[in-house]
Every structure is written in structure tokens, then in C-alpha cells.
Coordinates of C-alpha atoms in Angstrom, one line a residue:
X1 CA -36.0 67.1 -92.1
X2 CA -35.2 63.4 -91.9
X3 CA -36.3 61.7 -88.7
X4 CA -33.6 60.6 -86.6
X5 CA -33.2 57.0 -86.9
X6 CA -32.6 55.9 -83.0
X7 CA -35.1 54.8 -80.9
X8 CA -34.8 54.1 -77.6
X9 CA -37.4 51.3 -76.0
X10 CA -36.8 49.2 -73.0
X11 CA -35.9 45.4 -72.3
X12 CA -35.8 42.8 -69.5
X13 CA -32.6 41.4 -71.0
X14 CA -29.9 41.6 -68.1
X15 CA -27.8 44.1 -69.5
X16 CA -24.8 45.3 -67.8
X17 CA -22.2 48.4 -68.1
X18 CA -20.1 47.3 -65.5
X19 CA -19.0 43.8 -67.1
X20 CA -15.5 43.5 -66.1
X21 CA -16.8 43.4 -61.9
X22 CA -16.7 39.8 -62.7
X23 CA -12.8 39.7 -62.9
X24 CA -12.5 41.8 -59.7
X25 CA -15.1 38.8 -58.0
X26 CA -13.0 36.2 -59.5
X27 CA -10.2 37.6 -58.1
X28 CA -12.4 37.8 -54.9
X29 CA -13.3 34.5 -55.0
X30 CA -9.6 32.8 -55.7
X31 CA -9.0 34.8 -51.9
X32 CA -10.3 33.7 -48.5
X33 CA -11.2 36.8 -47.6
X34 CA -15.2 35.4 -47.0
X35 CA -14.6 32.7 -44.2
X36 CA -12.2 35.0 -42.5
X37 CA -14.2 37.6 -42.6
X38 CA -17.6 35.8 -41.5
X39 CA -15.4 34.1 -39.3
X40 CA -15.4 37.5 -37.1
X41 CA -17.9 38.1 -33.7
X42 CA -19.3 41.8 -33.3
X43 CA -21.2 41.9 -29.9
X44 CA -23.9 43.9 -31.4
X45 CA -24.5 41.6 -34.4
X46 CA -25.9 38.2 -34.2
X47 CA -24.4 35.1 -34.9
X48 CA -26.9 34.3 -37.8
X49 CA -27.7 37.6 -39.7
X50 CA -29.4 38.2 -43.2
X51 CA -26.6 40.2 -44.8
X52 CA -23.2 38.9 -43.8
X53 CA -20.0 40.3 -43.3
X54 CA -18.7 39.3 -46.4
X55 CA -21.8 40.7 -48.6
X56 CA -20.8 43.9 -47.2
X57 CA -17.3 44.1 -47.5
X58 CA -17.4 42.7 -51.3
X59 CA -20.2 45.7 -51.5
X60 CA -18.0 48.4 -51.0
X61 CA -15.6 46.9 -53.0
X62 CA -17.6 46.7 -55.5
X63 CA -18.6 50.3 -55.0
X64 CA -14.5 51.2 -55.2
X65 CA -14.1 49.0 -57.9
X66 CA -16.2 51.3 -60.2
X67 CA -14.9 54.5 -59.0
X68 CA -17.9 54.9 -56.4
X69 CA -16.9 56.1 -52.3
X70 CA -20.4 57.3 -51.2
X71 CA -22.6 54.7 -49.2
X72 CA -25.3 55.8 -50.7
X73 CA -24.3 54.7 -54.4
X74 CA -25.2 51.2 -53.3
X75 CA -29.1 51.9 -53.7
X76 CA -28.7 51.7 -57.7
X77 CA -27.6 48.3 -57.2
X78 CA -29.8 46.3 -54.5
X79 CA -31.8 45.0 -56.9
X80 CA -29.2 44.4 -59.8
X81 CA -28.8 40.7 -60.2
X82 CA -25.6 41.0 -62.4
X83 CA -24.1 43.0 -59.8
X84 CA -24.4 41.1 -56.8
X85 CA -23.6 37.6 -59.4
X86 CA -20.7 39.2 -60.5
X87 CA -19.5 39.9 -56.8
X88 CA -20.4 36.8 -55.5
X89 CA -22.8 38.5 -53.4
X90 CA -25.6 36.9 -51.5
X91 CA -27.9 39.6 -50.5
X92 CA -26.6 43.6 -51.3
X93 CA -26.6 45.5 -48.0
X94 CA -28.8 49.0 -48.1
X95 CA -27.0 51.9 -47.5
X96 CA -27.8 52.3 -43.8
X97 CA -26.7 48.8 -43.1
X98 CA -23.7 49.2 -45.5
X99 CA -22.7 52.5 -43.3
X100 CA -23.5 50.8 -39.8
X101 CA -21.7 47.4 -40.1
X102 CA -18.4 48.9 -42.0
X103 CA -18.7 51.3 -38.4
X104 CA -18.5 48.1 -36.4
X105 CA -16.2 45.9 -38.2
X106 CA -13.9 49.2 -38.0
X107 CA -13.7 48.6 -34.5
X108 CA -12.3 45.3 -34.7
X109 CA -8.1 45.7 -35.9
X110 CA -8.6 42.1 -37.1
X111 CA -10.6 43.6 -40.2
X112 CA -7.7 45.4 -41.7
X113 CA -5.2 42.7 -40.9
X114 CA -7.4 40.5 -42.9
X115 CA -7.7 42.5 -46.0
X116 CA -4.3 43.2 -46.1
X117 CA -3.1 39.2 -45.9
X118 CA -6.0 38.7 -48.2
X119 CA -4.3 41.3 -50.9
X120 CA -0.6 40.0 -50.1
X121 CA -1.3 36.5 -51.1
X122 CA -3.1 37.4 -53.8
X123 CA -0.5 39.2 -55.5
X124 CA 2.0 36.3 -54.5
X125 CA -0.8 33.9 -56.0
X126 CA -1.4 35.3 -59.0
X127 CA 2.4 35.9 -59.9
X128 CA 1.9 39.6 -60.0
X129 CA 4.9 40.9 -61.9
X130 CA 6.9 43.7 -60.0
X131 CA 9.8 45.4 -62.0
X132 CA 13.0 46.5 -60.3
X133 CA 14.2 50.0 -60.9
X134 CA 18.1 49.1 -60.4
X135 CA 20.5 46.4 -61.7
X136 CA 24.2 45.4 -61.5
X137 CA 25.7 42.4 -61.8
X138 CA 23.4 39.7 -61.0
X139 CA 22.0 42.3 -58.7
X140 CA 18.8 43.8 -59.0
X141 CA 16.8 46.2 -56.4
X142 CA 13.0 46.5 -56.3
X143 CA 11.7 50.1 -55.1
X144 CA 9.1 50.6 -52.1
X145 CA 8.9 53.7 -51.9
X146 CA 6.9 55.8 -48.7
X147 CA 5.4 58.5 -48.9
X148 CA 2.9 60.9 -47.5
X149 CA -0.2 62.2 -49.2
X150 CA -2.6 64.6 -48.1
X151 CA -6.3 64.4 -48.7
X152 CA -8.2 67.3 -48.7
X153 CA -11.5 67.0 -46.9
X154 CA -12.1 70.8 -46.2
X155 CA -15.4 72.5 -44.8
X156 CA -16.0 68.9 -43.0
X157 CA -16.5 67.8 -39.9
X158 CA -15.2 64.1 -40.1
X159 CA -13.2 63.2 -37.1
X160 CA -9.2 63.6 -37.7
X161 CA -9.5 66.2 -40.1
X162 CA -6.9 69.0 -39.2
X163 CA -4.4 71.0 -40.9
X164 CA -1.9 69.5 -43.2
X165 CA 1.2 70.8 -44.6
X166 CA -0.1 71.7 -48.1
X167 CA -2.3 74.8 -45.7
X168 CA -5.9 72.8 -46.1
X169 CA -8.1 70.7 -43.4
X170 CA -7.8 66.8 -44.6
X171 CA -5.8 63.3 -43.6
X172 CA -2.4 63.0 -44.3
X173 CA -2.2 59.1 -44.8
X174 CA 1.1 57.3 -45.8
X175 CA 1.4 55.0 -48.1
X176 CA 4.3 51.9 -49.2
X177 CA 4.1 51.2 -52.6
X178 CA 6.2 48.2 -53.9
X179 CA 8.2 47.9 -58.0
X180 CA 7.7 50.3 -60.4
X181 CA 3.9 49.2 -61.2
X182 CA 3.2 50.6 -57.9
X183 CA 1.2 47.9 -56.0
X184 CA 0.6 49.0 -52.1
X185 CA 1.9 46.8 -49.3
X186 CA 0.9 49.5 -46.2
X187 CA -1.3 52.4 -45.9
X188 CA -2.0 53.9 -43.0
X189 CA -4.9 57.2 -42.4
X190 CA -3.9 59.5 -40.3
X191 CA -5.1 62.9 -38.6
X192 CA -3.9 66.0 -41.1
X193 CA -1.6 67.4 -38.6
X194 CA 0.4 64.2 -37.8
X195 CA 4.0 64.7 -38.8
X196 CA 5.3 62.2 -41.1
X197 CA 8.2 60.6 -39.0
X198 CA 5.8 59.9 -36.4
X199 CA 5.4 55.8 -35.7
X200 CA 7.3 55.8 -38.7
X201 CA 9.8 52.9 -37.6
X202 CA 6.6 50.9 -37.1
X203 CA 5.0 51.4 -40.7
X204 CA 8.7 50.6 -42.1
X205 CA 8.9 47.3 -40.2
X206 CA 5.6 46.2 -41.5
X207 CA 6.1 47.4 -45.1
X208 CA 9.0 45.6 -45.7
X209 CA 8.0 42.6 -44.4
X210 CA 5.0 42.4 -46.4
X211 CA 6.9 43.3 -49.7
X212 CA 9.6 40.9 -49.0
X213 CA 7.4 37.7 -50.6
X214 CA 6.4 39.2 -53.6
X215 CA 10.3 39.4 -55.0
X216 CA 13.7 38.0 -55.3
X217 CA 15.4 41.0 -55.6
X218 CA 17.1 43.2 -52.8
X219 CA 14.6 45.4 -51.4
X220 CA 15.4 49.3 -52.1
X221 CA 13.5 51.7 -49.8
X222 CA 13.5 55.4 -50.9
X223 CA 12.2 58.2 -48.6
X224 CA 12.3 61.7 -49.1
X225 CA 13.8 64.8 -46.3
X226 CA 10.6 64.0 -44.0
X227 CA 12.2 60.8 -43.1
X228 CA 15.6 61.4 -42.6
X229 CA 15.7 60.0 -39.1
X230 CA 17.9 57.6 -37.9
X231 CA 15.7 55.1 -36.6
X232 CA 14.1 54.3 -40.2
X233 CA 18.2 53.3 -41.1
X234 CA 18.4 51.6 -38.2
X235 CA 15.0 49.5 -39.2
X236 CA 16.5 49.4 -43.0
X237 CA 19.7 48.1 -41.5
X238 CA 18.2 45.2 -38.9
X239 CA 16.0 44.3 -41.8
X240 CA 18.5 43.4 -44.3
X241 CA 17.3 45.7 -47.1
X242 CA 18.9 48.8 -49.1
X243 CA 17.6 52.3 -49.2
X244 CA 18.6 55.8 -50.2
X245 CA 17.1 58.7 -47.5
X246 CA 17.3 62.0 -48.9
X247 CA 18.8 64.2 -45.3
X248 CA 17.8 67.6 -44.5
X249 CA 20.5 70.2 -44.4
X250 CA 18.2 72.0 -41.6
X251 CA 21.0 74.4 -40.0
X252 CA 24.1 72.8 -41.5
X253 CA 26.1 75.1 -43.1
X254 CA 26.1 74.9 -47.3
X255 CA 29.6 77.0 -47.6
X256 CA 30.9 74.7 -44.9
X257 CA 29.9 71.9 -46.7
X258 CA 31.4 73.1 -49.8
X259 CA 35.1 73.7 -48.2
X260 CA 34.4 69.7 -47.1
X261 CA 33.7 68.6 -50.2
X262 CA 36.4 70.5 -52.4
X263 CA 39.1 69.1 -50.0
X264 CA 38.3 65.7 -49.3
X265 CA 36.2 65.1 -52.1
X266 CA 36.1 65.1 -56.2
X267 CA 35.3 67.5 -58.8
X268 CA 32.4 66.2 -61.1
X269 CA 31.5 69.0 -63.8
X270 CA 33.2 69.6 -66.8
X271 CA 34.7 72.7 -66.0
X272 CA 33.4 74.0 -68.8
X273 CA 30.9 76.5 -67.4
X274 CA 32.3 79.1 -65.8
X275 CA 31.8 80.2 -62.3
X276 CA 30.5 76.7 -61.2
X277 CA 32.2 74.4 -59.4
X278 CA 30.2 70.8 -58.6
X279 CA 32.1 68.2 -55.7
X280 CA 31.3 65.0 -55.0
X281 CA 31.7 63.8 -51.6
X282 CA 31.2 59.9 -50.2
X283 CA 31.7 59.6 -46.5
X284 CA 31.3 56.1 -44.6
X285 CA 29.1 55.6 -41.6
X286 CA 28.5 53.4 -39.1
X287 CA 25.6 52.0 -36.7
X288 CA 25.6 49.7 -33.6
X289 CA 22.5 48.1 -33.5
X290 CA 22.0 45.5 -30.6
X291 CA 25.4 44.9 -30.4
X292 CA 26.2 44.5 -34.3
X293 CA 28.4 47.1 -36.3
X294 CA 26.3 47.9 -39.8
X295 CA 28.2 50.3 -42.1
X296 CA 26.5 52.5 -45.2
X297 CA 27.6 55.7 -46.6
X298 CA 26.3 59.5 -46.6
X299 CA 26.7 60.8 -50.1
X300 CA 26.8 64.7 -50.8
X301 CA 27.0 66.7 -54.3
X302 CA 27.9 70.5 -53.5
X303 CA 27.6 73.1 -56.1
X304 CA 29.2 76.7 -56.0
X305 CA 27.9 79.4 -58.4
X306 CA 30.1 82.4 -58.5
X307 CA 28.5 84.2 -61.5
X308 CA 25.2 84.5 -63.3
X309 CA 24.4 82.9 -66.1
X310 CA 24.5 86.4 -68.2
X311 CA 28.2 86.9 -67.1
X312 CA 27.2 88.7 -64.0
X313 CA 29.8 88.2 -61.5
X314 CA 27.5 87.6 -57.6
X315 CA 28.9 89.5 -54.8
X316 CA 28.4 86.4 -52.5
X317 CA 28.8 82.6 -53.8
X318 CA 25.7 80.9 -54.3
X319 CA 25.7 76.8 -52.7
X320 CA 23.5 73.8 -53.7
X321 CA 23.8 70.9 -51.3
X322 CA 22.1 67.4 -52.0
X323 CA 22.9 64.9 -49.1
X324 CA 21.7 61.4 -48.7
X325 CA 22.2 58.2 -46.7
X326 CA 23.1 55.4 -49.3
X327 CA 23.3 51.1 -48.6
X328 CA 23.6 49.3 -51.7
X329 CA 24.7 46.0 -51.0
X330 CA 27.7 45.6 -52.6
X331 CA 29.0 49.2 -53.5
X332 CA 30.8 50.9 -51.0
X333 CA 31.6 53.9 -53.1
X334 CA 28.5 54.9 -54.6
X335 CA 28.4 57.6 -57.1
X336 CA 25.9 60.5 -57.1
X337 CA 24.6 60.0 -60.5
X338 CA 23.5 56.5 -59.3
X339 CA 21.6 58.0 -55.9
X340 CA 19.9 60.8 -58.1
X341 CA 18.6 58.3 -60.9
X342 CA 17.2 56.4 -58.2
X343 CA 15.7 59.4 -56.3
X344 CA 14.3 61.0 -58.9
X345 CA 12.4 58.0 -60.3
X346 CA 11.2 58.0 -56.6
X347 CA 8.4 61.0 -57.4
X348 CA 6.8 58.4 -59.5
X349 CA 5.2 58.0 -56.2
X350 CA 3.3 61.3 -57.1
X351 CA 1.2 59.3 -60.1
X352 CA 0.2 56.7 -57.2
X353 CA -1.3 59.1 -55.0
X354 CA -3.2 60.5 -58.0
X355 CA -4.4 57.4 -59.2
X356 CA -5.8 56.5 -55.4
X357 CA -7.4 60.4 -55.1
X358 CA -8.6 61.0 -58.4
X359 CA -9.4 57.5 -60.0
X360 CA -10.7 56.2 -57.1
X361 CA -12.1 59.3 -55.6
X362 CA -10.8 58.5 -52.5
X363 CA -9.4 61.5 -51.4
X364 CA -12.8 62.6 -49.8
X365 CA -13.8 59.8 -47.7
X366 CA -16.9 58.8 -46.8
X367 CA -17.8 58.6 -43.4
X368 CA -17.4 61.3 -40.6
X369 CA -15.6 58.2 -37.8
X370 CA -12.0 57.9 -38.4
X371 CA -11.5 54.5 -37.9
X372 CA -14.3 53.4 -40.8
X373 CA -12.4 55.7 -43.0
X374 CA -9.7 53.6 -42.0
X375 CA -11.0 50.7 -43.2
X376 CA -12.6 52.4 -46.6
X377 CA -8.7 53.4 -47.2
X378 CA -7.6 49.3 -46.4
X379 CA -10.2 48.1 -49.2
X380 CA -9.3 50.9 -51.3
X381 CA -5.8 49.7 -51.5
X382 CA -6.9 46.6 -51.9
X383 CA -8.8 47.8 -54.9
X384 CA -6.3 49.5 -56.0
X385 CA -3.9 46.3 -56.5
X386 CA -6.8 44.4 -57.9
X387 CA -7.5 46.9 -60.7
X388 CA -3.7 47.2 -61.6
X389 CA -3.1 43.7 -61.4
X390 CA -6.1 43.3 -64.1
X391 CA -4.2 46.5 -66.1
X392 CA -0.8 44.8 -65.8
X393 CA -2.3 41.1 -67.5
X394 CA -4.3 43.1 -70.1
X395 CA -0.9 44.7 -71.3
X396 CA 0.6 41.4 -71.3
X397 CA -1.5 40.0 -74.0
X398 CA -0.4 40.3 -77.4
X399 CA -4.5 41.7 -78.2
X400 CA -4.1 44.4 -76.9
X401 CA -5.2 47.2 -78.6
X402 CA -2.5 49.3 -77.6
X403 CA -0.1 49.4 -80.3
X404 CA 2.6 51.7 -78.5
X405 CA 4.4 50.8 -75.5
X406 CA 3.5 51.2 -72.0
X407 CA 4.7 49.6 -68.6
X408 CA 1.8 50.8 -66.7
X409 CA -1.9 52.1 -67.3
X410 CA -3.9 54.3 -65.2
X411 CA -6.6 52.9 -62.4
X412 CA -8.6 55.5 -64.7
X413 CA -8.3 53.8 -67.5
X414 CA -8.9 50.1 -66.2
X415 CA -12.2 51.5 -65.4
X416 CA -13.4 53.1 -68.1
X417 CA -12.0 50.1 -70.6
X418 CA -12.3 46.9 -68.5
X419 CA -14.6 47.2 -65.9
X420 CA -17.5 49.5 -67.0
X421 CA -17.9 47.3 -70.2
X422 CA -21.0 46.5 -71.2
X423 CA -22.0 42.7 -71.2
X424 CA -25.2 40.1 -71.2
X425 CA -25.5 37.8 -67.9
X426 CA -27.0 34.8 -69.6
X427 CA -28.3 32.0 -67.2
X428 CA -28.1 28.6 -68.9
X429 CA -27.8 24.9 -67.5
X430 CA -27.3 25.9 -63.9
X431 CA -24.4 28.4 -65.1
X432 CA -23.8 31.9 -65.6
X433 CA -22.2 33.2 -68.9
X434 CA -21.3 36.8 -69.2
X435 CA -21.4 37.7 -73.4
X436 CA -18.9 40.2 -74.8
X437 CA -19.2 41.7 -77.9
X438 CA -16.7 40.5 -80.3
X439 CA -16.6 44.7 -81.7
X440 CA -14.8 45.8 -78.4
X441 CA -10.7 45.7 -78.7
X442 CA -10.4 44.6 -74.9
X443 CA -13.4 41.4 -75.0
X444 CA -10.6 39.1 -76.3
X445 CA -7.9 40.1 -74.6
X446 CA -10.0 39.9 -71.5
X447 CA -11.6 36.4 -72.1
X448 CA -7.9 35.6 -72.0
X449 CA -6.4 36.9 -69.0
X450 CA -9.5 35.5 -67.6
X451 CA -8.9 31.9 -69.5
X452 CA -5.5 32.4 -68.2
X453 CA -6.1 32.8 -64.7
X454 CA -8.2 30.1 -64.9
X455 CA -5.5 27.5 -65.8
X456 CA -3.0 28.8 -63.4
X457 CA -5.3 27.5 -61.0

């Protein structure tokens, strides 16, 4: 039999599979992220320390970057010169210290506030596209859409774990994702058992005042039934911004509602289909808010269904109620059809989460203190819009090896195409060149973006 004609010997070339790190440190380093954060005082950390604060948090984001949560997955790279170059890291923290000091700078709220700021301006720098979801007119309405997600950290003992709604022990954080891409502008960990309205006017405030810089369109919040409080219209309303809360019926009578709607409002199917009757129903509302009058409208679709659809007559009416609280700046009388479209494209929101638990792997967090798994959340997210900024540029170059067309790719797939590349660190004249091979359908389209983002500077 014919010997097999690979051989495998090894090399002191610098060699790397994780290439396209360099665009997240770029990115990095086009932020200010490292004097802020250095810029920070722990009392149980010197002033002048070998690893600073910034070598560990660019650590763990380099970590996330690649798909990597554990602490411990740093030992592969301490002595990896291409990693730490391609981070802009001075000296890679070990795991212990890469545990400890994410445990202290936890405890100060600054931390968070920084990295958040940091990930806002960046987006706003780099001229991150963000697609509306709505237009009319010269109108158009840009979607942040909140939402809860539990993650599932069962048969742990990490502090806030508890029971969530989906029946297993995890965190229940919440999330505001702004446009359709889906870049997060809030996140927020929270214990398993929390209930979703809870602090929620707080979370809203922030949310939409971070998102509010990044477009020139009207701001369209969408929640689903867990929200349908008052107080988040009343923080829609003082804000300025438009939004379509799905209400829960709770108690409310659906026969009630249907006598309502077939007298005061207007019949919407066909007629076509027997034994089903569908009403449309759009009634104004008002709130006083600090002395100001703000108006909006509750809009409910009611169906009947008085017979099966094999002919079989039902002894009682069946009802299907679907209620929400509408503003639309400009459109008093909105139609259903409208709000649905609109809602429905809301469970997008769904994809997100995935993308954040599976790509990421961050539904299991890493450390057993709730607020560092705070934290690892907060540079996740951060991660998150650094990886689908990259995935949005890449699309936008006419390289691309994707022939059919896609608004979005998967955090998943950035990884696997862009940032575990193979590559060469060359060291030459004082500089650092990172070869591509010409054979790879994303090296040119990378140089490019990267070309790109260097002009824009």
C-alpha cells in the first residue's frame, strides 16, 4: 500500500490560527478603554503592578473573542507572542490572577460603566450601520427590542443561581438590543428568580439613552406580555420614543372583549371562512406625566370561532384576543396588520440570545461571585458588537465569498471564518505584519475592511 504522503514535523515559525484577533485589538486600540481602565484604584492592588488592568481585561476578551469563557483557557496562551501582539497585550495574566483581579474590578460599578461607553462610541465611531425595521413617509423607526433570557447553570453553586421560568436553576439576564443587526446597548445579570418587570423602568431609561446616538430614526421599543406595565409607557412617553407593548389579558374577559370590539370596532376577515368572525378595535389613551397630557392608542384584534374547521359546529364560541399599547409618531389610527408585522419581527430577538449562549458560550458563566459574572456578561456584550461589527463590514465588501444575500451572519460564523484564521506574525523593521494566504476567500476582503478602517481614521 502507498505511504501516505503527509508528514507532520515542527517549526519555530510564529504561526497562528487565530489571525483575525488582530481586528478585534485594532478595534481595541481605536477605543480608550486602557487609560480608563488603568486609570482605576483597587485598595488591594498596588499602584505600580506587573500585569495591569488593561492586560487583563483585553485577556478575557480575547478569551470571548475566540469562543473561550473558562479562566483557565488562558494558560494555552501565556507564552503566545502573536496572541498577546495581536491584543495589544503587555504581559498575559495566569489564570489565578486573571480570576482574582476580574473579582476585584467587579467590585468597582465604574468597570462596567467603562466598557459600556467604551462599546457605544465605538459603534458611533466606526459608523456601525443599524437598519430600521419600519418606514413611512420620510419616517423611519429603529427596533430595540428587550428581552429576557435565561441561562441555564444547573447542578452549580454560583451565587444568584435560582429557579427561572423555563423550570431550571440559572440567571435570567435582560438584554436591549438595538436595529435589526442586533447590536446590545444594556445587559443586565440577574438572579434566576427575578421577575422581569422588576427595575425595569430603570434598564429602559438607560437603554434608550444609549441607543439614541447611534441613529436618526425614531426609536421603536418592542416588549413582549412580561412588560406590560405602565411605568415602561410612561418612561417610553417622557423619553420621546415609540413602542408597541404586547398587554396581558390576565382576567379580562375574551367574550367581553369580543361584544367590544364587534360594536365599536371593524370587521377585518374576509368573511369567507365560515364560523369566524375577526374585529379590529383601536381605542385612544391617555397619560399625565408630571403635569403633561401624552396620548397613544391600545389596539385589539378579537377572533370568534363558532365551528371547527371539519364543519363541526362548537357548543361554546371559541375567542382569540391580541391587545397592545401602540405610539407611532404620527398615526393615530394604527392598524393591526402594522403592530403584528412589527411584533412578530420582534422574536428575532430569539437568534440574539442564541448567538450570546451558544456562539459565545456564555450561557454557563464562569465564576461562582455574581458580580464578576457581571462583568464577564458586560465584556461579553462588548464582544458580541465587536464580532458583528467585523461580520457586518465583511458583508459589505463586494469579495465576499458569499454569493447569496444575507443582512446578518452568525457570531458563529465570524469565528470560525474571520477570527480563527490561520496567519504568519512576521517581525520586520521595527513592525509587525500579519501574512494571509492569498487561497482563503475572506484574506482580501479582510485586508480591506481592515485598509478601510484605517483611512476612516
Amino acid at each position: 500500500m502507498k505511504d501516505f504522503p503527509i508528514r507532520f514535523v515542527l517549526t519555530d515559525e510564529a504561526i497562528t490560527p487565530s489571525a483575525g484577533l488582530a481586528l478585534v485589538g485594532y478595534l481595541l486600540h481605536r477605543t480608550k478603554l486602557d487609560k480608563r481602565v488603568n486609570a482605576l484604584r483597587l485598595p488591594t492592588v498596588r499602584r505600580e503592578v506587573h500585569i495591569s488592568h488593561s492586560d487583563v481585561i483585553r485577556s478575557m476578551i480575547g478569551l470571548l473573542a475566540t469562543g473561550k469563557t473558562d479562566f483557565d483557557h488562558i494558560e494555552a496562551y501565556r507564552q503566545d507572542d502573536i496572541f498577546s501582539a495581536s491584543m495589544g497585550i503587555q504581559h498575559v495574566p495566569s489564570s489565578p490572577t486573571l480570576r482574582q483581579r476580574l473579582d476585584q474590578l467587579a467590585c468597582l460599578p465604574m468597570t462596567e460603566t467603562i466598557i459600556w461607553e467604551e462599546s457605544m462610541r465605538l459603534l458611533v465611531r466606526q459608523h456601525a450601520t443599524l437598519s430600521p425595521c419600519w418606514a413611512k413617509g420620510k419616517t423611519t423607526w429603529l427596533p430595540l427590542d428587550i428581552d429576557a433570557s435565561p441561562f441555564d447553570n444547573s447542578d452549580t453553586k454560583k451565587e444568584g443561581v435560582s429557579r427561572t421560568y423555563k423550570g431550571f436553576d440559572g440567571f435570567t439576564p435582560l438584554f436591549a438590543y438595538a436595529g435589526k443587526e442586533g447590536y446590545i446597548v444594556h445587559a443586565e445579570l440577574r438572579p434566576g428568580k427575578q421577575h422581569v418587570q422588576d427595575n425595569m423602568p430603570s434598564f429602559l431609561t438607560t437603554a434608550i439613552r444609549r441607543a439614541r446616538p447611534l441613529t436618526s430614526s425614531r426609536l421603536l421599543v418592542r416588549m413582549d406580555a412580561g412588560n406590560d406595565a405602565e411605568a415602561n409607557v410612561h418612561v417610553c412617553l417622557k423619553e420621546d420614543v415609540d413602542f408597541v407593548i404586547k398587554r396581558n389579558l390576565r382576567r379580562e374577559s375574551k367574550a367581553l372583549w369580543f361584544q367590544i370590539a364587534s360594536q365599536k370596532g371593524r370587521r377585518v376577515d374576509d368573511g369567507q371562512t365560515e364560523g369566524v368572525q375577526t374585529y379590529e378595535l383601536c381605542l385612544p389613551q391617555t397619560a399625565a406625566i408630571d403635569g403633561h397630557t401624552y396620548t397613544y392608542v391600545q389596539v385589539t384584534q378579537v377572533t370568534e370561532r363558532t365551528m371547527e374547521r371539519n364543519g363541526q359546529l362548537m357548543l361554546v364560541p371559541d375567542y382569540e384576543v391580541e391587545s397592545y399599547w401602540v405610539r407611532l409618531e404620527g398615526y393615530e389610527h394604527v392598524r393591526m396588520s402594522d403592530v403584528l408585522a412589527l411584533y412578530h419581527d420582534h422574536a428575532t430577538c430569539e437568534q440574539f440570545h442564541s448567538e450570546l449562549k451558544s456562539d459565545l458560550d456564555l450561557e454557563r458563566l464562569p465564576s461562582g461571585k455574581m458580580k464578576t459574572n457581571a462583568l464577564v456578561l458586560v465584556m461579553g456584550a462588548f464582544v458580541y458588537n465587536l464580532l458583528r461589527l467585523i461580520g457586518q463590514d465583511l458583508l459589505s465588501d463586494p469579495r465576499h465569498p458569499l454569493h447569496h444575500k444575507v443582512k446578518r451572519r452568525r457570531i458563529k460564523t465570524i469565528i470560525q471564518t474571520v477570527i480563527t484564521m490561520a496567519g504568519r506574525l512576521v517581525r520586520r523593521s521595527r513592525q509587525i505584519w500579519m501574512k494571509l494566504t492569498r487561497r482563503s476567500g475572506y484574506s482580501e476582503p479582510l485586508l480591506n475592511v481592515y485598509q478601510k478602517w484605517r483611512e476612516a481614521r
